[in-house]
Amino acid sequence: FHAWQIKSEHPETSIVTSLFKKLQVKDLTLLFIAHLSLIFLLSFILNQATQLHVWDRNFPLLIGNELSAAWGNRVAKPERPWEGEVSQLCIADHVILKPKLAGILQTNSCRSIEPFLLADYQLSGNNNYSDRTKNSPNLVWKGAFSLPQSKTAISIDSDRWLQTNTPVTALNDRIRQTSQFTLITSVKAKNQVSEGGSIVAISGSISFRNFVLEQNGSDLIVRLRNSLSSRNAFHPAMLVPDVFKDGKYHAIAVTYNG
């Protein structure tokens, strides 16, 4: 209030000062209530915009690629191959706090958060890979024949990737309800030349997606669909620089609370 008491050579400032002085306590109270109402309204709109009810329930889960859109006689083709190794993928319907996450990342096991899990894939060996929680479909090899895989991880390259044959409907529905999730994975990139290679995606095509975790050079990028983003979740994106610069395994956790 004291700022309005400063004398001014400008007549318009003097008018405002005079009007302000004439305001009664009742008027100030009404202004304050209106100001608070505007703040609450803007907070409500922003909260609605960051929720995940816009996720498409009919998108599958992919590891190592995304597909082009299929329309007419055009068949969907792999568009965003990634090369590297993956040993684990877990998705939960709540935000898992840091102390619990630290233990998961050290043990490479999500069993401690089992009540919240929507998917838990241990990725090793040569067969197709089932979700331990039974909430999501199996991940199966697509593209060329799969290479012999190790007992601790799977190798993805430009010719082969993993994908569920049916949508992860239960997973998508639950995240639409909670507007929260935690994704945990352990990956090692083959190189730093990947430009937009898709590591993990819940996606119908490169034009329509719910979520994608990707590599761009040495950087890790997270894209997420909500009411503020486009349907392909391209903007806004979160970039974590130099994650893949050392060529080593990295335990990655992504949490979101809308």
PDB file of C-alpha atoms in Angstrom:
ATOM      1  CA  PHE A   1       0.000   0.000   0.000  1.00  0.00           C
ATOM      2  CA  HIS A   2       2.810   2.406   0.766  1.00  0.00           C
ATOM      3  CA  ALA A   3       3.867   2.458  -2.869  1.00  0.00           C
ATOM      4  CA  TRP A   4       0.614   4.142  -3.781  1.00  0.00           C
ATOM      5  CA  GLN A   5       1.341   7.004  -1.365  1.00  0.00           C
ATOM      6  CA  ILE A   6       4.319   8.268  -3.342  1.00  0.00           C
ATOM      7  CA  LYS A   7       3.639  11.608  -4.999  1.00  0.00           C
ATOM      8  CA  SER A   8       3.814  11.633  -8.757  1.00  0.00           C
ATOM      9  CA  GLU A   9       4.117  14.324 -11.371  1.00  0.00           C
ATOM     10  CA  HIS A  10       1.908  12.250 -13.693  1.00  0.00           C
ATOM     11  CA  PRO A  11      -1.804  13.100 -13.364  1.00  0.00           C
ATOM     12  CA  GLU A  12      -2.969   9.573 -14.181  1.00  0.00           C
ATOM     13  CA  THR A  13      -0.983   8.224 -11.206  1.00  0.00           C
ATOM     14  CA  SER A  14      -2.559  10.815  -8.940  1.00  0.00           C
ATOM     15  CA  ILE A  15      -6.030   9.785 -10.119  1.00  0.00           C
ATOM     16  CA  VAL A  16      -5.335   6.132  -9.341  1.00  0.00           C
ATOM     17  CA  THR A  17      -3.956   7.121  -5.929  1.00  0.00           C
ATOM     18  CA  SER A  18      -7.027   9.177  -5.176  1.00  0.00           C
ATOM     19  CA  LEU A  19      -9.386   6.395  -6.184  1.00  0.00           C
ATOM     20  CA  PHE A  20      -7.447   3.864  -4.156  1.00  0.00           C
ATOM     21  CA  LYS A  21      -7.677   6.016  -1.046  1.00  0.00           C
ATOM     22  CA  LYS A  22     -11.460   6.207  -1.409  1.00  0.00           C
ATOM     23  CA  LEU A  23     -11.885   2.418  -1.418  1.00  0.00           C
ATOM     24  CA  GLN A  24     -13.647   1.190   1.715  1.00  0.00           C
ATOM     25  CA  VAL A  25     -12.708  -1.942   3.674  1.00  0.00           C
ATOM     26  CA  LYS A  26     -15.719  -3.712   2.114  1.00  0.00           C
ATOM     27  CA  ASP A  27     -14.441  -2.869  -1.376  1.00  0.00           C
ATOM     28  CA  LEU A  28     -10.971  -4.131  -0.548  1.00  0.00           C
ATOM     29  CA  THR A  29     -12.455  -7.362   0.830  1.00  0.00           C
ATOM     30  CA  LEU A  30     -14.391  -7.922  -2.390  1.00  0.00           C
ATOM     31  CA  LEU A  31     -11.262  -7.265  -4.450  1.00  0.00           C
ATOM     32  CA  PHE A  32      -9.320  -9.721  -2.302  1.00  0.00           C
ATOM     33  CA  ILE A  33     -12.012 -12.410  -2.701  1.00  0.00           C
ATOM     34  CA  ALA A  34     -12.090 -11.847  -6.463  1.00  0.00           C
ATOM     35  CA  HIS A  35      -8.314 -12.143  -6.580  1.00  0.00           C
ATOM     36  CA  LEU A  36      -8.373 -15.416  -4.637  1.00  0.00           C
ATOM     37  CA  SER A  37     -11.167 -16.766  -6.832  1.00  0.00           C
ATOM     38  CA  LEU A  38      -9.093 -16.055  -9.931  1.00  0.00           C
ATOM     39  CA  ILE A  39      -6.105 -17.845  -8.415  1.00  0.00           C
ATOM     40  CA  PHE A  40      -8.214 -20.908  -7.548  1.00  0.00           C
ATOM     41  CA  LEU A  41      -9.763 -20.926 -11.022  1.00  0.00           C
ATOM     42  CA  LEU A  42      -6.384 -20.783 -12.738  1.00  0.00           C
ATOM     43  CA  SER A  43      -5.060 -23.517 -10.433  1.00  0.00           C
ATOM     44  CA  PHE A  44      -8.052 -25.719 -11.274  1.00  0.00           C
ATOM     45  CA  ILE A  45      -7.602 -25.188 -15.020  1.00  0.00           C
ATOM     46  CA  LEU A  46      -3.882 -25.955 -14.819  1.00  0.00           C
ATOM     47  CA  ASN A  47      -4.514 -29.053 -12.721  1.00  0.00           C
ATOM     48  CA  GLN A  48      -7.051 -30.333 -15.257  1.00  0.00           C
ATOM     49  CA  ALA A  49      -4.627 -29.639 -18.102  1.00  0.00           C
ATOM     50  CA  THR A  50      -1.850 -31.726 -16.568  1.00  0.00           C
ATOM     51  CA  GLN A  51      -4.001 -34.791 -15.892  1.00  0.00           C
ATOM     52  CA  LEU A  52      -3.741 -37.878 -18.080  1.00  0.00           C
ATOM     53  CA  HIS A  53      -7.392 -38.568 -18.905  1.00  0.00           C
ATOM     54  CA  VAL A  54      -6.518 -37.827 -22.559  1.00  0.00           C
ATOM     55  CA  TRP A  55      -4.419 -40.999 -22.827  1.00  0.00           C
ATOM     56  CA  ASP A  56      -5.684 -43.383 -25.492  1.00  0.00           C
ATOM     57  CA  ARG A  57      -6.641 -46.732 -23.943  1.00  0.00           C
ATOM     58  CA  ASN A  58      -6.000 -48.632 -27.203  1.00  0.00           C
ATOM     59  CA  PHE A  59      -2.249 -48.126 -27.572  1.00  0.00           C
ATOM     60  CA  PRO A  60       0.226 -51.030 -27.232  1.00  0.00           C
ATOM     61  CA  LEU A  61       3.550 -51.078 -25.388  1.00  0.00           C
ATOM     62  CA  LEU A  62       6.763 -51.142 -27.440  1.00  0.00           C
ATOM     63  CA  ILE A  63      10.445 -51.487 -26.579  1.00  0.00           C
ATOM     64  CA  GLY A  64      12.994 -50.351 -29.151  1.00  0.00           C
ATOM     65  CA  ASN A  65      10.791 -48.802 -31.842  1.00  0.00           C
ATOM     66  CA  GLU A  66       7.674 -46.903 -32.871  1.00  0.00           C
ATOM     67  CA  LEU A  67       5.551 -47.401 -35.967  1.00  0.00           C
ATOM     68  CA  SER A  68       4.241 -45.155 -38.709  1.00  0.00           C
ATOM     69  CA  ALA A  69       0.498 -44.630 -38.930  1.00  0.00           C
ATOM     70  CA  ALA A  70      -1.497 -47.231 -40.874  1.00  0.00           C
ATOM     71  CA  TRP A  71      -4.283 -45.925 -43.106  1.00  0.00           C
ATOM     72  CA  GLY A  72      -5.980 -47.197 -46.241  1.00  0.00           C
ATOM     73  CA  ASN A  73      -3.728 -49.778 -47.873  1.00  0.00           C
ATOM     74  CA  ARG A  74      -0.689 -48.420 -46.091  1.00  0.00           C
ATOM     75  CA  VAL A  75       0.828 -50.839 -43.574  1.00  0.00           C
ATOM     76  CA  ALA A  76       2.445 -49.530 -40.406  1.00  0.00           C
ATOM     77  CA  LYS A  77       6.252 -49.685 -40.603  1.00  0.00           C
ATOM     78  CA  PRO A  78       8.983 -49.268 -37.997  1.00  0.00           C
ATOM     79  CA  GLU A  79      10.074 -45.626 -37.926  1.00  0.00           C
ATOM     80  CA  ARG A  80      12.120 -44.926 -34.791  1.00  0.00           C
ATOM     81  CA  PRO A  81      14.492 -47.830 -34.117  1.00  0.00           C
ATOM     82  CA  TRP A  82      16.748 -47.837 -31.076  1.00  0.00           C
ATOM     83  CA  GLU A  83      19.815 -49.988 -30.486  1.00  0.00           C
ATOM     84  CA  GLY A  84      20.900 -51.178 -27.077  1.00  0.00           C
ATOM     85  CA  GLU A  85      20.147 -53.525 -24.190  1.00  0.00           C
ATOM     86  CA  VAL A  86      17.229 -53.599 -21.744  1.00  0.00           C
ATOM     87  CA  SER A  87      17.013 -55.790 -18.648  1.00  0.00           C
ATOM     88  CA  GLN A  88      13.873 -54.609 -16.847  1.00  0.00           C
ATOM     89  CA  LEU A  89      10.649 -52.662 -17.292  1.00  0.00           C
ATOM     90  CA  CYS A  90       8.152 -51.884 -14.531  1.00  0.00           C
ATOM     91  CA  ILE A  91       5.200 -49.490 -14.614  1.00  0.00           C
ATOM     92  CA  ALA A  92       3.208 -48.499 -11.517  1.00  0.00           C
ATOM     93  CA  ASP A  93       0.006 -46.488 -11.142  1.00  0.00           C
ATOM     94  CA  HIS A  94       1.345 -44.202  -8.407  1.00  0.00           C
ATOM     95  CA  VAL A  95       4.339 -41.976  -7.806  1.00  0.00           C
ATOM     96  CA  ILE A  96       6.951 -44.050  -5.976  1.00  0.00           C
ATOM     97  CA  LEU A  97       8.984 -41.926  -3.576  1.00  0.00           C
ATOM     98  CA  LYS A  98      12.760 -41.611  -3.739  1.00  0.00           C
ATOM     99  CA  PRO A  99      13.694 -43.851  -0.753  1.00  0.00           C
ATOM    100  CA  LYS A 100      11.700 -46.751  -2.211  1.00  0.00           C
ATOM    101  CA  LEU A 101      12.988 -46.053  -5.726  1.00  0.00           C
ATOM    102  CA  ALA A 102      16.588 -46.196  -4.565  1.00  0.00           C
ATOM    103  CA  GLY A 103      16.123 -49.756  -3.312  1.00  0.00           C
ATOM    104  CA  ILE A 104      14.391 -50.832  -6.527  1.00  0.00           C
ATOM    105  CA  LEU A 105      17.121 -49.402  -8.734  1.00  0.00           C
ATOM    106  CA  GLN A 106      19.826 -51.125  -6.670  1.00  0.00           C
ATOM    107  CA  THR A 107      18.174 -54.563  -6.644  1.00  0.00           C
ATOM    108  CA  ASN A 108      16.740 -54.441 -10.181  1.00  0.00           C
ATOM    109  CA  SER A 109      13.459 -55.772  -8.756  1.00  0.00           C
ATOM    110  CA  CYS A 110      10.023 -54.129  -8.437  1.00  0.00           C
ATOM    111  CA  ARG A 111       8.522 -56.676  -6.036  1.00  0.00           C
ATOM    112  CA  SER A 112       8.528 -54.182  -3.164  1.00  0.00           C
ATOM    113  CA  ILE A 113       5.886 -52.066  -4.961  1.00  0.00           C
ATOM    114  CA  GLU A 114       3.779 -54.979  -6.186  1.00  0.00           C
ATOM    115  CA  PRO A 115       0.409 -53.529  -5.022  1.00  0.00           C
ATOM    116  CA  PHE A 116       0.888 -50.589  -7.413  1.00  0.00           C
ATOM    117  CA  LEU A 117       2.317 -52.449 -10.412  1.00  0.00           C
ATOM    118  CA  LEU A 118       0.549 -52.439 -13.759  1.00  0.00           C
ATOM    119  CA  ALA A 119       3.376 -54.231 -15.561  1.00  0.00           C
ATOM    120  CA  ASP A 120       6.578 -55.994 -14.528  1.00  0.00           C
ATOM    121  CA  TYR A 121       8.721 -57.499 -17.284  1.00  0.00           C
ATOM    122  CA  GLN A 122      12.023 -59.212 -16.532  1.00  0.00           C
ATOM    123  CA  LEU A 123      13.767 -59.145 -19.902  1.00  0.00           C
ATOM    124  CA  SER A 124      16.262 -61.956 -20.460  1.00  0.00           C
ATOM    125  CA  GLY A 125      16.544 -65.172 -22.453  1.00  0.00           C
ATOM    126  CA  ASN A 126      15.195 -65.937 -25.915  1.00  0.00           C
ATOM    127  CA  ASN A 127      11.457 -66.429 -25.431  1.00  0.00           C
ATOM    128  CA  ASN A 128       8.619 -63.923 -25.475  1.00  0.00           C
ATOM    129  CA  TYR A 129       8.267 -62.024 -22.231  1.00  0.00           C
ATOM    130  CA  SER A 130       5.266 -62.148 -19.910  1.00  0.00           C
ATOM    131  CA  ASP A 131       4.101 -59.536 -17.436  1.00  0.00           C
ATOM    132  CA  ARG A 132       4.594 -60.962 -13.958  1.00  0.00           C
ATOM    133  CA  THR A 133       1.514 -59.080 -12.682  1.00  0.00           C
ATOM    134  CA  LYS A 134      -0.741 -60.530 -15.434  1.00  0.00           C
ATOM    135  CA  ASN A 135      -2.216 -57.058 -15.980  1.00  0.00           C
ATOM    136  CA  SER A 136      -0.583 -56.486 -19.373  1.00  0.00           C
ATOM    137  CA  PRO A 137      -0.088 -58.618 -22.503  1.00  0.00           C
ATOM    138  CA  ASN A 138       3.140 -60.458 -23.344  1.00  0.00           C
ATOM    139  CA  LEU A 139       5.910 -58.632 -25.151  1.00  0.00           C
ATOM    140  CA  VAL A 140       6.764 -60.472 -28.385  1.00  0.00           C
ATOM    141  CA  TRP A 141       9.496 -60.043 -30.961  1.00  0.00           C
ATOM    142  CA  LYS A 142       8.710 -58.059 -34.107  1.00  0.00           C
ATOM    143  CA  GLY A 143      10.710 -57.534 -37.272  1.00  0.00           C
ATOM    144  CA  ALA A 144      13.564 -59.905 -38.081  1.00  0.00           C
ATOM    145  CA  PHE A 145      14.172 -63.108 -36.135  1.00  0.00           C
ATOM    146  CA  SER A 146      15.442 -62.393 -32.650  1.00  0.00           C
ATOM    147  CA  LEU A 147      19.110 -62.853 -31.926  1.00  0.00           C
ATOM    148  CA  PRO A 148      20.344 -65.195 -29.180  1.00  0.00           C
ATOM    149  CA  GLN A 149      19.803 -63.301 -25.943  1.00  0.00           C
ATOM    150  CA  SER A 150      21.759 -63.320 -22.702  1.00  0.00           C
ATOM    151  CA  LYS A 151      20.487 -64.470 -19.316  1.00  0.00           C
ATOM    152  CA  THR A 152      20.577 -60.937 -17.932  1.00  0.00           C
ATOM    153  CA  ALA A 153      19.233 -58.648 -20.708  1.00  0.00           C
ATOM    154  CA  ILE A 154      17.850 -58.496 -24.230  1.00  0.00           C
ATOM    155  CA  SER A 155      19.461 -56.789 -27.232  1.00  0.00           C
ATOM    156  CA  ILE A 156      17.423 -54.531 -29.502  1.00  0.00           C
ATOM    157  CA  ASP A 157      18.586 -53.287 -32.896  1.00  0.00           C
ATOM    158  CA  SER A 158      17.220 -51.557 -35.987  1.00  0.00           C
ATOM    159  CA  ASP A 159      15.773 -54.828 -37.362  1.00  0.00           C
ATOM    160  CA  ARG A 160      13.949 -56.179 -34.306  1.00  0.00           C
ATOM    161  CA  TRP A 161      11.990 -54.836 -31.379  1.00  0.00           C
ATOM    162  CA  LEU A 162       9.457 -55.924 -28.733  1.00  0.00           C
ATOM    163  CA  GLN A 163       5.750 -55.099 -28.777  1.00  0.00           C
ATOM    164  CA  THR A 164       2.506 -56.271 -27.214  1.00  0.00           C
ATOM    165  CA  ASN A 165       0.160 -57.790 -29.804  1.00  0.00           C
ATOM    166  CA  THR A 166      -2.813 -56.131 -28.135  1.00  0.00           C
ATOM    167  CA  PRO A 167      -3.211 -52.749 -26.398  1.00  0.00           C
ATOM    168  CA  VAL A 168      -2.173 -52.373 -22.768  1.00  0.00           C
ATOM    169  CA  THR A 169      -5.747 -51.350 -22.017  1.00  0.00           C
ATOM    170  CA  ALA A 170      -5.774 -52.019 -18.276  1.00  0.00           C
ATOM    171  CA  LEU A 171      -2.551 -50.054 -17.848  1.00  0.00           C
ATOM    172  CA  ASN A 172      -3.798 -47.118 -19.916  1.00  0.00           C
ATOM    173  CA  ASP A 173      -7.162 -47.061 -18.130  1.00  0.00           C
ATOM    174  CA  ARG A 174      -5.608 -47.071 -14.686  1.00  0.00           C
ATOM    175  CA  ILE A 175      -3.181 -44.243 -15.483  1.00  0.00           C
ATOM    176  CA  ARG A 176      -6.053 -42.264 -17.002  1.00  0.00           C
ATOM    177  CA  GLN A 177      -7.779 -42.596 -13.608  1.00  0.00           C
ATOM    178  CA  THR A 178      -4.858 -41.774 -11.321  1.00  0.00           C
ATOM    179  CA  SER A 179      -2.997 -39.269 -13.557  1.00  0.00           C
ATOM    180  CA  GLN A 180       0.116 -40.678 -11.902  1.00  0.00           C
ATOM    181  CA  PHE A 181       2.695 -43.260 -12.831  1.00  0.00           C
ATOM    182  CA  THR A 182       6.218 -44.467 -12.234  1.00  0.00           C
ATOM    183  CA  LEU A 183       8.241 -46.145 -14.969  1.00  0.00           C
ATOM    184  CA  ILE A 184      11.423 -48.010 -14.068  1.00  0.00           C
ATOM    185  CA  THR A 185      13.836 -49.535 -16.552  1.00  0.00           C
ATOM    186  CA  SER A 186      17.493 -50.466 -16.901  1.00  0.00           C
ATOM    187  CA  VAL A 187      19.087 -49.780 -20.298  1.00  0.00           C
ATOM    188  CA  LYS A 188      22.400 -49.457 -22.100  1.00  0.00           C
ATOM    189  CA  ALA A 189      22.607 -47.647 -25.436  1.00  0.00           C
ATOM    190  CA  LYS A 190      24.765 -49.203 -28.142  1.00  0.00           C
ATOM    191  CA  ASN A 191      26.097 -45.824 -29.263  1.00  0.00           C
ATOM    192  CA  GLN A 192      25.448 -42.085 -29.210  1.00  0.00           C
ATOM    193  CA  VAL A 193      24.378 -41.693 -32.841  1.00  0.00           C
ATOM    194  CA  SER A 194      20.676 -42.454 -32.262  1.00  0.00           C
ATOM    195  CA  GLU A 195      18.517 -39.490 -33.270  1.00  0.00           C
ATOM    196  CA  GLY A 196      15.119 -39.956 -31.651  1.00  0.00           C
ATOM    197  CA  GLY A 197      15.349 -43.715 -31.162  1.00  0.00           C
ATOM    198  CA  SER A 198      12.402 -44.935 -29.080  1.00  0.00           C
ATOM    199  CA  ILE A 199      13.494 -46.943 -26.028  1.00  0.00           C
ATOM    200  CA  VAL A 200      10.056 -47.447 -24.419  1.00  0.00           C
ATOM    201  CA  ALA A 201       6.753 -46.224 -25.825  1.00  0.00           C
ATOM    202  CA  ILE A 202       3.028 -46.521 -25.229  1.00  0.00           C
ATOM    203  CA  SER A 203       2.097 -45.549 -28.719  1.00  0.00           C
ATOM    204  CA  GLY A 204      -0.283 -46.113 -31.609  1.00  0.00           C
ATOM    205  CA  SER A 205       2.119 -44.487 -34.067  1.00  0.00           C
ATOM    206  CA  ILE A 206       4.654 -41.677 -34.260  1.00  0.00           C
ATOM    207  CA  SER A 207       1.671 -39.330 -34.665  1.00  0.00           C
ATOM    208  CA  PHE A 208      -0.398 -40.618 -31.728  1.00  0.00           C
ATOM    209  CA  ARG A 209       1.227 -41.614 -28.468  1.00  0.00           C
ATOM    210  CA  ASN A 210       0.722 -41.527 -24.710  1.00  0.00           C
ATOM    211  CA  PHE A 211       4.335 -41.723 -23.603  1.00  0.00           C
ATOM    212  CA  VAL A 212       7.794 -42.210 -25.060  1.00  0.00           C
ATOM    213  CA  LEU A 213      11.259 -42.541 -23.542  1.00  0.00           C
ATOM    214  CA  GLU A 214      13.846 -41.889 -26.227  1.00  0.00           C
ATOM    215  CA  GLN A 215      17.527 -41.385 -26.949  1.00  0.00           C
ATOM    216  CA  ASN A 216      18.790 -38.410 -28.904  1.00  0.00           C
ATOM    217  CA  GLY A 217      22.562 -38.573 -29.177  1.00  0.00           C
ATOM    218  CA  SER A 218      23.830 -38.861 -25.618  1.00  0.00           C
ATOM    219  CA  ASP A 219      20.660 -37.320 -24.161  1.00  0.00           C
ATOM    220  CA  LEU A 220      17.593 -38.953 -22.627  1.00  0.00           C
ATOM    221  CA  ILE A 221      14.235 -37.417 -23.599  1.00  0.00           C
ATOM    222  CA  VAL A 222      10.811 -37.993 -22.019  1.00  0.00           C
ATOM    223  CA  ARG A 223       7.648 -37.099 -23.920  1.00  0.00           C
ATOM    224  CA  LEU A 224       4.207 -37.283 -22.317  1.00  0.00           C
ATOM    225  CA  ARG A 225       0.701 -36.662 -23.601  1.00  0.00           C
ATOM    226  CA  ASN A 226      -1.642 -34.439 -21.592  1.00  0.00           C
ATOM    227  CA  SER A 227      -4.011 -31.589 -22.415  1.00  0.00           C
ATOM    228  CA  LEU A 228      -1.086 -29.168 -22.716  1.00  0.00           C
ATOM    229  CA  SER A 229       0.773 -31.272 -25.278  1.00  0.00           C
ATOM    230  CA  SER A 230       0.016 -32.297 -28.836  1.00  0.00           C
ATOM    231  CA  ARG A 231      -1.419 -35.727 -29.669  1.00  0.00           C
ATOM    232  CA  ASN A 232       2.060 -37.020 -30.470  1.00  0.00           C
ATOM    233  CA  ALA A 233       3.375 -35.662 -27.140  1.00  0.00           C
ATOM    234  CA  PHE A 234       6.194 -33.930 -28.986  1.00  0.00           C
ATOM    235  CA  HIS A 235       6.003 -30.713 -26.963  1.00  0.00           C
ATOM    236  CA  PRO A 236       6.772 -30.098 -24.212  1.00  0.00           C
ATOM    237  CA  ALA A 237       9.568 -32.618 -23.620  1.00  0.00           C
ATOM    238  CA  MET A 238      11.964 -33.177 -20.728  1.00  0.00           C
ATOM    239  CA  LEU A 239      15.627 -33.576 -21.664  1.00  0.00           C
ATOM    240  CA  VAL A 240      18.278 -35.103 -19.389  1.00  0.00           C
ATOM    241  CA  PRO A 241      21.703 -34.417 -20.940  1.00  0.00           C
ATOM    242  CA  ASP A 242      24.602 -36.866 -21.351  1.00  0.00           C
ATOM    243  CA  VAL A 243      22.897 -39.904 -19.824  1.00  0.00           C
ATOM    244  CA  PHE A 244      24.303 -42.228 -22.501  1.00  0.00           C
ATOM    245  CA  LYS A 245      27.678 -40.555 -22.829  1.00  0.00           C
ATOM    246  CA  ASP A 246      29.572 -43.228 -20.854  1.00  0.00           C
ATOM    247  CA  GLY A 247      28.180 -46.272 -22.719  1.00  0.00           C
ATOM    248  CA  LYS A 248      27.221 -48.022 -19.454  1.00  0.00           C
ATOM    249  CA  TYR A 249      24.013 -49.456 -18.018  1.00  0.00           C
ATOM    250  CA  HIS A 250      21.703 -46.884 -16.480  1.00  0.00           C
ATOM    251  CA  ALA A 251      18.822 -47.534 -14.099  1.00  0.00           C
ATOM    252  CA  ILE A 252      16.145 -44.984 -15.051  1.00  0.00           C
ATOM    253  CA  ALA A 253      13.032 -43.982 -13.124  1.00  0.00           C
ATOM    254  CA  VAL A 254      10.410 -41.587 -14.486  1.00  0.00           C
ATOM    255  CA  THR A 255       7.646 -40.372 -12.163  1.00  0.00           C
ATOM    256  CA  TYR A 256       4.670 -38.152 -12.986  1.00  0.00           C
ATOM    257  CA  ASN A 257       1.945 -36.674 -10.815  1.00  0.00           C
ATOM    258  CA  GLY A 258      -0.756 -34.776 -12.713  1.00  0.00           C
TER     259      GLY A 258
END
